[in-house]
XYZ file of C-alpha atoms in Angstrom:
130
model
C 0.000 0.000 0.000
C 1.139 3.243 -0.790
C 1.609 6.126 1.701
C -0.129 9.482 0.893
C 1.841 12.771 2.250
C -1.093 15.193 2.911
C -0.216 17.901 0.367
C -1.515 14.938 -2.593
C -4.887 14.768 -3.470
C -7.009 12.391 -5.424
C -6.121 13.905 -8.730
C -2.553 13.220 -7.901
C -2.856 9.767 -7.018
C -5.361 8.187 -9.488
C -6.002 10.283 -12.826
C -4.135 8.650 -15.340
C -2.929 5.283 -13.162
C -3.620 2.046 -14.996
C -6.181 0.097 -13.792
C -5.595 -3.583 -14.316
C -8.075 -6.385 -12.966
C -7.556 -9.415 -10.536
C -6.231 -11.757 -12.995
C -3.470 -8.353 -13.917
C -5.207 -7.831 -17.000
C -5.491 -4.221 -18.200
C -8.921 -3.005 -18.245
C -8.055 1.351 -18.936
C -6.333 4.308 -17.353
C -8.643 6.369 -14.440
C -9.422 9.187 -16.685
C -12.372 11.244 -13.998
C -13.236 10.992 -10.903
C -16.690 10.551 -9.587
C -17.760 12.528 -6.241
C -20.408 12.533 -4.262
C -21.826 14.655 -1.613
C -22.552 12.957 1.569
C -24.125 16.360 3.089
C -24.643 18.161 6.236
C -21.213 20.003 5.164
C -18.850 17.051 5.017
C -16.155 16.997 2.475
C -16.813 15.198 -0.693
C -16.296 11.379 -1.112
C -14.986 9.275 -3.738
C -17.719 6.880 -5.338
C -16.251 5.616 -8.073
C -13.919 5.848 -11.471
C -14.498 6.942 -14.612
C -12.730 5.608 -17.637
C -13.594 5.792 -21.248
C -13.518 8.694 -24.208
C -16.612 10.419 -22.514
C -14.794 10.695 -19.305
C -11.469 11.793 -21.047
C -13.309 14.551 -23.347
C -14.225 17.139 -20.384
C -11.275 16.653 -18.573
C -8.896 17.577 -21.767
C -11.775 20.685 -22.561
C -11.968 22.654 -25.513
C -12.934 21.409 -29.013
C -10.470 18.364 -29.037
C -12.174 17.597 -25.765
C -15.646 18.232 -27.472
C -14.611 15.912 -30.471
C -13.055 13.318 -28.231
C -15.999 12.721 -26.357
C -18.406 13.275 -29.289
C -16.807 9.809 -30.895
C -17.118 8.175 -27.326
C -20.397 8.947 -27.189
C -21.517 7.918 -31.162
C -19.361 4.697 -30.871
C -21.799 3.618 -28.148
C -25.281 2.564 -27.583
C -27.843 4.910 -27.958
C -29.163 4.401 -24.158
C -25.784 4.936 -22.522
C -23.574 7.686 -23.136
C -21.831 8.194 -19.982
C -18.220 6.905 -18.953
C -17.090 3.658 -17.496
C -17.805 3.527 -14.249
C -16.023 1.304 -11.578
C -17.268 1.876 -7.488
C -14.733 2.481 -4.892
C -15.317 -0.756 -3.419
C -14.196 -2.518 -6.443
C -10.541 -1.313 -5.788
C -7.838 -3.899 -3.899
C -4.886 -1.405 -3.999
C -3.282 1.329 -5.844
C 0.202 1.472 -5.682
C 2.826 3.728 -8.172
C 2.381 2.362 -11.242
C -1.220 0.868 -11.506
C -4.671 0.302 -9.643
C -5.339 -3.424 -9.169
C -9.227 -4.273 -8.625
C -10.787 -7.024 -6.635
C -12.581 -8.374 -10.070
C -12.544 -9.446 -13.208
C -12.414 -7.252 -16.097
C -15.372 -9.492 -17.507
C -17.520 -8.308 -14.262
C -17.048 -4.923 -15.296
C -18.672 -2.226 -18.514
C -15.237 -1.314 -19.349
C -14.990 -3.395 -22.703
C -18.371 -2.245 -23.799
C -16.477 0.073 -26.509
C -14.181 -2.584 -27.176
C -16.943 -4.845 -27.888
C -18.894 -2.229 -30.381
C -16.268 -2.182 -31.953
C -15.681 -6.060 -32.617
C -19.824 -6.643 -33.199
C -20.805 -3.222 -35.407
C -16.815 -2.598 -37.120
C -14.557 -5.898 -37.085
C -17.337 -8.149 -37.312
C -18.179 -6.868 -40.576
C -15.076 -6.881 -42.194
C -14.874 -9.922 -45.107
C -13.280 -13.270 -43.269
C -13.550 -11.387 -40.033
C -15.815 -13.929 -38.627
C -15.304 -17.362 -36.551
Protein backbone atom coordinates (compact mmCIF):
# COMPACT_ATOMS: atom_id res chain seq x y z
CA UNK A 1 0.00 0.00 0.00
CA UNK A 2 1.14 3.24 -0.79
CA UNK A 3 1.61 6.13 1.70
CA UNK A 4 -0.13 9.48 0.89
CA UNK A 5 1.84 12.77 2.25
CA UNK A 6 -1.09 15.19 2.91
CA UNK A 7 -0.22 17.90 0.37
CA UNK A 8 -1.52 14.94 -2.59
CA UNK A 9 -4.89 14.77 -3.47
CA UNK A 10 -7.01 12.39 -5.42
CA UNK A 11 -6.12 13.91 -8.73
CA UNK A 12 -2.55 13.22 -7.90
CA UNK A 13 -2.86 9.77 -7.02
CA UNK A 14 -5.36 8.19 -9.49
CA UNK A 15 -6.00 10.28 -12.83
CA UNK A 16 -4.14 8.65 -15.34
CA UNK A 17 -2.93 5.28 -13.16
CA UNK A 18 -3.62 2.05 -15.00
CA UNK A 19 -6.18 0.10 -13.79
CA UNK A 20 -5.59 -3.58 -14.32
CA UNK A 21 -8.07 -6.38 -12.97
CA UNK A 22 -7.56 -9.42 -10.54
CA UNK A 23 -6.23 -11.76 -12.99
CA UNK A 24 -3.47 -8.35 -13.92
CA UNK A 25 -5.21 -7.83 -17.00
CA UNK A 26 -5.49 -4.22 -18.20
CA UNK A 27 -8.92 -3.01 -18.25
CA UNK A 28 -8.06 1.35 -18.94
CA UNK A 29 -6.33 4.31 -17.35
CA UNK A 30 -8.64 6.37 -14.44
CA UNK A 31 -9.42 9.19 -16.69
CA UNK A 32 -12.37 11.24 -14.00
CA UNK A 33 -13.24 10.99 -10.90
CA UNK A 34 -16.69 10.55 -9.59
CA UNK A 35 -17.76 12.53 -6.24
CA UNK A 36 -20.41 12.53 -4.26
CA UNK A 37 -21.83 14.66 -1.61
CA UNK A 38 -22.55 12.96 1.57
CA UNK A 39 -24.13 16.36 3.09
CA UNK A 40 -24.64 18.16 6.24
CA UNK A 41 -21.21 20.00 5.16
CA UNK A 42 -18.85 17.05 5.02
CA UNK A 43 -16.16 17.00 2.48
CA UNK A 44 -16.81 15.20 -0.69
CA UNK A 45 -16.30 11.38 -1.11
CA UNK A 46 -14.99 9.28 -3.74
CA UNK A 47 -17.72 6.88 -5.34
CA UNK A 48 -16.25 5.62 -8.07
CA UNK A 49 -13.92 5.85 -11.47
CA UNK A 50 -14.50 6.94 -14.61
CA UNK A 51 -12.73 5.61 -17.64
CA UNK A 52 -13.59 5.79 -21.25
CA UNK A 53 -13.52 8.69 -24.21
CA UNK A 54 -16.61 10.42 -22.51
CA UNK A 55 -14.79 10.70 -19.31
CA UNK A 56 -11.47 11.79 -21.05
CA UNK A 57 -13.31 14.55 -23.35
CA UNK A 58 -14.22 17.14 -20.38
CA UNK A 59 -11.28 16.65 -18.57
CA UNK A 60 -8.90 17.58 -21.77
CA UNK A 61 -11.78 20.68 -22.56
CA UNK A 62 -11.97 22.65 -25.51
CA UNK A 63 -12.93 21.41 -29.01
CA UNK A 64 -10.47 18.36 -29.04
CA UNK A 65 -12.17 17.60 -25.77
CA UNK A 66 -15.65 18.23 -27.47
CA UNK A 67 -14.61 15.91 -30.47
CA UNK A 68 -13.05 13.32 -28.23
CA UNK A 69 -16.00 12.72 -26.36
CA UNK A 70 -18.41 13.28 -29.29
CA UNK A 71 -16.81 9.81 -30.90
CA UNK A 72 -17.12 8.17 -27.33
CA UNK A 73 -20.40 8.95 -27.19
CA UNK A 74 -21.52 7.92 -31.16
CA UNK A 75 -19.36 4.70 -30.87
CA UNK A 76 -21.80 3.62 -28.15
CA UNK A 77 -25.28 2.56 -27.58
CA UNK A 78 -27.84 4.91 -27.96
CA UNK A 79 -29.16 4.40 -24.16
CA UNK A 80 -25.78 4.94 -22.52
CA UNK A 81 -23.57 7.69 -23.14
CA UNK A 82 -21.83 8.19 -19.98
CA UNK A 83 -18.22 6.90 -18.95
CA UNK A 84 -17.09 3.66 -17.50
CA UNK A 85 -17.80 3.53 -14.25
CA UNK A 86 -16.02 1.30 -11.58
CA UNK A 87 -17.27 1.88 -7.49
CA UNK A 88 -14.73 2.48 -4.89
CA UNK A 89 -15.32 -0.76 -3.42
CA UNK A 90 -14.20 -2.52 -6.44
CA UNK A 91 -10.54 -1.31 -5.79
CA UNK A 92 -7.84 -3.90 -3.90
CA UNK A 93 -4.89 -1.41 -4.00
CA UNK A 94 -3.28 1.33 -5.84
CA UNK A 95 0.20 1.47 -5.68
CA UNK A 96 2.83 3.73 -8.17
CA UNK A 97 2.38 2.36 -11.24
CA UNK A 98 -1.22 0.87 -11.51
CA UNK A 99 -4.67 0.30 -9.64
CA UNK A 100 -5.34 -3.42 -9.17
CA UNK A 101 -9.23 -4.27 -8.62
CA UNK A 102 -10.79 -7.02 -6.63
CA UNK A 103 -12.58 -8.37 -10.07
CA UNK A 104 -12.54 -9.45 -13.21
CA UNK A 105 -12.41 -7.25 -16.10
CA UNK A 106 -15.37 -9.49 -17.51
CA UNK A 107 -17.52 -8.31 -14.26
CA UNK A 108 -17.05 -4.92 -15.30
CA UNK A 109 -18.67 -2.23 -18.51
CA UNK A 110 -15.24 -1.31 -19.35
CA UNK A 111 -14.99 -3.40 -22.70
CA UNK A 112 -18.37 -2.25 -23.80
CA UNK A 113 -16.48 0.07 -26.51
CA UNK A 114 -14.18 -2.58 -27.18
CA UNK A 115 -16.94 -4.84 -27.89
CA UNK A 116 -18.89 -2.23 -30.38
CA UNK A 117 -16.27 -2.18 -31.95
CA UNK A 118 -15.68 -6.06 -32.62
CA UNK A 119 -19.82 -6.64 -33.20
CA UNK A 120 -20.81 -3.22 -35.41
CA UNK A 121 -16.81 -2.60 -37.12
CA UNK A 122 -14.56 -5.90 -37.08
CA UNK A 123 -17.34 -8.15 -37.31
CA UNK A 124 -18.18 -6.87 -40.58
CA UNK A 125 -15.08 -6.88 -42.19
CA UNK A 126 -14.87 -9.92 -45.11
CA UNK A 127 -13.28 -13.27 -43.27
CA UNK A 128 -13.55 -11.39 -40.03
CA UNK A 129 -15.81 -13.93 -38.63
CA UNK A 130 -15.30 -17.36 -36.55
Amino acid sequence: MMRVPERFTADDLLLDRQIVDVDGAPVGRVDDLELTDPGDGAEPVLSALLCGPTALGPRIGGRLGRWWAAIGQRMRPYDDAYPNRIPVADIDYVDHLQLQLKVSRDQLDADRFRDWIRDHIIGRIPGAGP
